[in-house]
Every structure is written in C-alpha cells, then in structure tokens.
Amino acid sequence: MIERKIVTSVLVYTYEELSEEYKRLVDEAKRVTQNAYAPYSKFNVGAAVLLENGEIVCSTNQHNPAYPSGLCAERVTMFYANSRYPNVAPRAIAIATFADGDFLDEPITPCGACRQVLLESEIRYGKDIDVLLFGRKGIYVLSNVKGLLPLSFDKSFLK
C-alpha cells in the first residue's frame, strides 16, 4: 500500500489586504447576491468573474421547485462569461453568500459540479483562475481551481 497526501493551500485575507482589483471583484459578488432567485432556500449566492480584458461578469444562483433544474451562481456566471467572451480567459472568480439577513461569517465553497465547470474553464484557456471565497471573518484565496478539486476528472480520461 502507498499513502499519498493531497494538501490544498488556502490564504486567508481580510478585505483590507486585498488588491483594489480583488476588492472590486468581491464587492460585485456581494452586490449581486441580492439578485438571486432563491425563494426555497433563502440562500443567495453571487459570483463575479474577472476576465483578462478587465470586464467583470456577475450572476447568481437560480432556483426551481424541481431542484435539479436550478443552477448555482458559479456555473451561471462562468457559462455566461465563456459565452459572452469566448476568446477571453477568466483570471479570477469571487463568490459570496447572503442568508438570514447577512453575509456568512465563513466562506462557502462551490459544489462538486461547479468545481468541475470552473476547472474546465481553467483547462479551456490554459490559465489558472484565482478563487476568492468571501466570508465576513476572512476571504479564502486559492491560486487555482485545482486547489478545490485535486483529484479531478478531465479530458485526459476520455482518450
């Protein structure tokens, strides 16, 4: 038997420690949480993607009473960015959650399906995407999506 350790490094920043560009990205993710359509869970998630051309694309989670039919904010946002700007790589994504009248103290992480979609965008453009997960007590920053999904499935398995 061989044991392999997989370690993910996460830097935790205060809002003040972020660059101005990343403060703006986090602010946009927080702002759009109010546009979420989440009448069933009341768990509003906003995502903002910073593209290489400086554009920021934002969106939110969209619920449906047939639960598998809804989508998370991360997928809605990344799909929109990739569709609207198909030749422009994403540089970073910020994710924020608003529930019970306030932003969460601790960051939430994307679900497995969202991690897979974010990873595919990283692979598609051949560039790492910084991931910023907003929490009132700290903002987790990962230098790439692979840090969220270390044992990932990608196109190499389809050969």
Short mmCIF file of C-alpha atoms in Angstrom, two decimals:
data_model
loop_
_atom_site.label_atom_id
_atom_site.label_comp_id
_atom_site.label_asym_id
_atom_site.label_seq_id
_atom_site.Cartn_x
_atom_site.Cartn_y
_atom_site.Cartn_z
CA MET A 1 0.00 0.00 0.00
CA ILE A 2 1.11 3.53 -0.76
CA GLU A 3 -0.29 6.52 1.05
CA ARG A 4 -0.46 9.82 -0.82
CA LYS A 5 -1.27 13.07 0.87
CA ILE A 6 -3.10 15.77 -1.04
CA VAL A 7 -2.82 19.19 0.53
CA THR A 8 -4.60 22.35 -0.56
CA SER A 9 -3.16 25.67 0.49
CA VAL A 10 -5.58 28.49 1.18
CA LEU A 11 -4.52 32.01 2.03
CA VAL A 12 -6.93 33.91 4.29
CA TYR A 13 -7.10 37.66 3.75
CA THR A 14 -9.02 40.45 5.36
CA TYR A 15 -10.90 42.65 2.91
CA GLU A 16 -8.38 45.45 3.51
CA GLU A 17 -5.47 43.20 2.50
CA LEU A 18 -6.91 42.50 -0.96
CA SER A 19 -5.74 44.41 -4.03
CA GLU A 20 -8.10 47.11 -5.28
CA GLU A 21 -8.98 44.88 -8.22
CA TYR A 22 -9.94 41.99 -5.96
CA LYS A 23 -11.86 44.27 -3.59
CA ARG A 24 -13.93 45.37 -6.58
CA LEU A 25 -14.48 41.73 -7.59
CA VAL A 26 -15.62 40.74 -4.08
CA ASP A 27 -17.86 43.82 -3.91
CA GLU A 28 -19.55 42.79 -7.15
CA ALA A 29 -20.11 39.22 -5.93
CA LYS A 30 -21.63 40.58 -2.73
CA ARG A 31 -23.78 43.10 -4.60
CA VAL A 32 -25.37 40.59 -6.93
CA THR A 33 -26.41 38.24 -4.11
CA GLN A 34 -29.47 40.48 -3.89
CA ASN A 35 -30.45 39.44 -7.44
CA ALA A 36 -30.51 35.72 -6.64
CA TYR A 37 -33.70 33.80 -7.23
CA ALA A 38 -33.64 31.58 -4.16
CA PRO A 39 -37.18 31.59 -2.72
CA TYR A 40 -36.89 28.00 -1.46
CA SER A 41 -33.58 28.04 0.42
CA LYS A 42 -33.24 31.79 1.01
CA PHE A 43 -29.52 31.12 0.42
CA ASN A 44 -28.46 33.84 -2.03
CA VAL A 45 -25.14 33.26 -3.77
CA GLY A 46 -23.42 35.77 -6.02
CA ALA A 47 -20.42 35.17 -8.23
CA ALA A 48 -18.24 37.62 -10.15
CA VAL A 49 -15.68 36.62 -12.76
CA LEU A 50 -12.81 38.94 -13.66
CA LEU A 51 -11.73 38.45 -17.27
CA GLU A 52 -8.33 39.20 -18.78
CA ASN A 53 -9.82 42.19 -20.64
CA GLY A 54 -10.79 43.78 -17.29
CA GLU A 55 -14.51 43.06 -17.65
CA ILE A 56 -16.35 41.68 -14.64
CA VAL A 57 -19.26 39.34 -15.34
CA CYS A 58 -21.69 38.63 -12.49
CA SER A 59 -24.61 36.36 -11.83
CA THR A 60 -26.45 34.48 -9.10
CA ASN A 61 -27.99 31.16 -8.18
CA GLN A 62 -31.33 30.44 -9.81
CA HIS A 63 -33.72 28.05 -8.07
CA ASN A 64 -36.53 25.95 -9.43
CA PRO A 65 -39.02 23.85 -7.44
CA ALA A 66 -37.78 20.87 -9.47
CA TYR A 67 -34.43 21.11 -7.65
CA PRO A 68 -32.14 19.59 -10.28
CA SER A 69 -33.39 22.24 -12.72
CA GLY A 70 -31.85 25.17 -10.83
CA LEU A 71 -28.24 26.28 -11.12
CA CYS A 72 -25.58 27.59 -8.80
CA ALA A 73 -24.17 31.10 -9.17
CA GLU A 74 -20.71 29.84 -10.09
CA ARG A 75 -21.94 27.87 -13.11
CA VAL A 76 -24.37 30.54 -14.29
CA THR A 77 -21.61 33.15 -14.12
CA MET A 78 -18.84 31.11 -15.73
CA PHE A 79 -21.11 29.84 -18.51
CA TYR A 80 -22.21 33.41 -19.21
CA ALA A 81 -18.62 34.71 -19.22
CA ASN A 82 -17.48 31.91 -21.54
CA SER A 83 -20.43 32.51 -23.86
CA ARG A 84 -20.25 36.32 -23.92
CA TYR A 85 -16.44 36.47 -24.16
CA PRO A 86 -15.42 33.11 -25.70
CA ASN A 87 -11.87 34.26 -26.50
CA VAL A 88 -11.13 35.98 -23.20
CA ALA A 89 -9.72 33.94 -20.32
CA PRO A 90 -11.11 34.32 -16.80
CA ARG A 91 -8.49 35.50 -14.29
CA ALA A 92 -10.42 35.20 -11.04
CA ILE A 93 -13.80 34.37 -9.56
CA ALA A 94 -15.24 35.73 -6.30
CA ILE A 95 -18.14 34.01 -4.54
CA ALA A 96 -20.28 35.46 -1.73
CA THR A 97 -23.33 34.16 0.15
CA PHE A 98 -26.11 36.14 1.82
CA ALA A 99 -28.52 34.28 4.12
CA ASP A 100 -30.63 35.10 7.16
CA GLY A 101 -30.22 38.84 6.56
CA ASP A 102 -26.42 39.00 6.34
CA PHE A 103 -23.32 37.65 4.67
CA LEU A 104 -21.94 34.45 6.14
CA ASP A 105 -19.08 34.64 8.63
CA GLU A 106 -17.23 31.77 6.95
CA PRO A 107 -16.87 31.33 3.19
CA ILE A 108 -18.78 28.65 1.36
CA THR A 109 -17.07 26.56 -1.28
CA PRO A 110 -18.50 25.64 -4.67
CA CYS A 111 -20.34 22.34 -5.00
CA GLY A 112 -18.73 19.49 -6.91
CA ALA A 113 -20.50 20.28 -10.20
CA CYS A 114 -19.38 23.92 -10.01
CA ARG A 115 -15.81 22.90 -9.22
CA GLN A 116 -15.80 20.71 -12.33
CA VAL A 117 -17.14 23.55 -14.52
CA LEU A 118 -14.60 26.01 -13.10
CA LEU A 119 -11.81 23.50 -13.70
CA GLU A 120 -12.90 23.06 -17.31
CA SER A 121 -12.64 26.83 -17.81
CA GLU A 122 -9.13 26.72 -16.40
CA ILE A 123 -8.24 23.90 -18.81
CA ARG A 124 -10.07 25.54 -21.75
CA TYR A 125 -7.97 28.70 -21.54
CA GLY A 126 -4.79 27.07 -20.26
CA LYS A 127 -4.53 29.52 -17.36
CA ASP A 128 -5.05 29.31 -13.63
CA ILE A 129 -8.09 31.07 -12.18
CA ASP A 130 -7.76 32.64 -8.73
CA VAL A 131 -10.69 31.72 -6.47
CA LEU A 132 -11.87 34.18 -3.81
CA LEU A 133 -14.38 32.86 -1.28
CA PHE A 134 -15.90 35.67 0.77
CA GLY A 135 -16.68 35.36 4.47
CA ARG A 136 -17.05 38.22 6.94
CA LYS A 137 -14.30 36.73 9.12
CA GLY A 138 -11.92 36.19 6.21
CA ILE A 139 -11.63 35.74 2.48
CA TYR A 140 -10.12 32.46 1.32
CA VAL A 141 -7.93 32.84 -1.76
CA LEU A 142 -6.74 29.90 -3.83
CA SER A 143 -4.32 30.36 -6.71
CA ASN A 144 -6.21 27.96 -8.95
CA VAL A 145 -9.32 25.82 -9.24
CA LYS A 146 -7.27 22.63 -8.98
CA GLY A 147 -6.87 23.51 -5.30
CA LEU A 148 -10.63 22.99 -4.91
CA LEU A 149 -10.65 19.74 -6.88
CA PRO A 150 -7.30 17.98 -6.51
CA LEU A 151 -8.46 14.54 -7.73
CA SER A 152 -10.22 15.91 -10.76
CA PHE A 153 -11.72 14.36 -13.86
CA ASP A 154 -10.63 15.94 -17.13
CA LYS A 155 -10.45 15.23 -20.84
CA SER A 156 -7.33 13.08 -20.44
CA PHE A 157 -9.57 10.28 -19.12
CA LEU A 158 -11.67 10.31 -22.30
CA LYS A 159 -8.89 9.18 -24.64
#
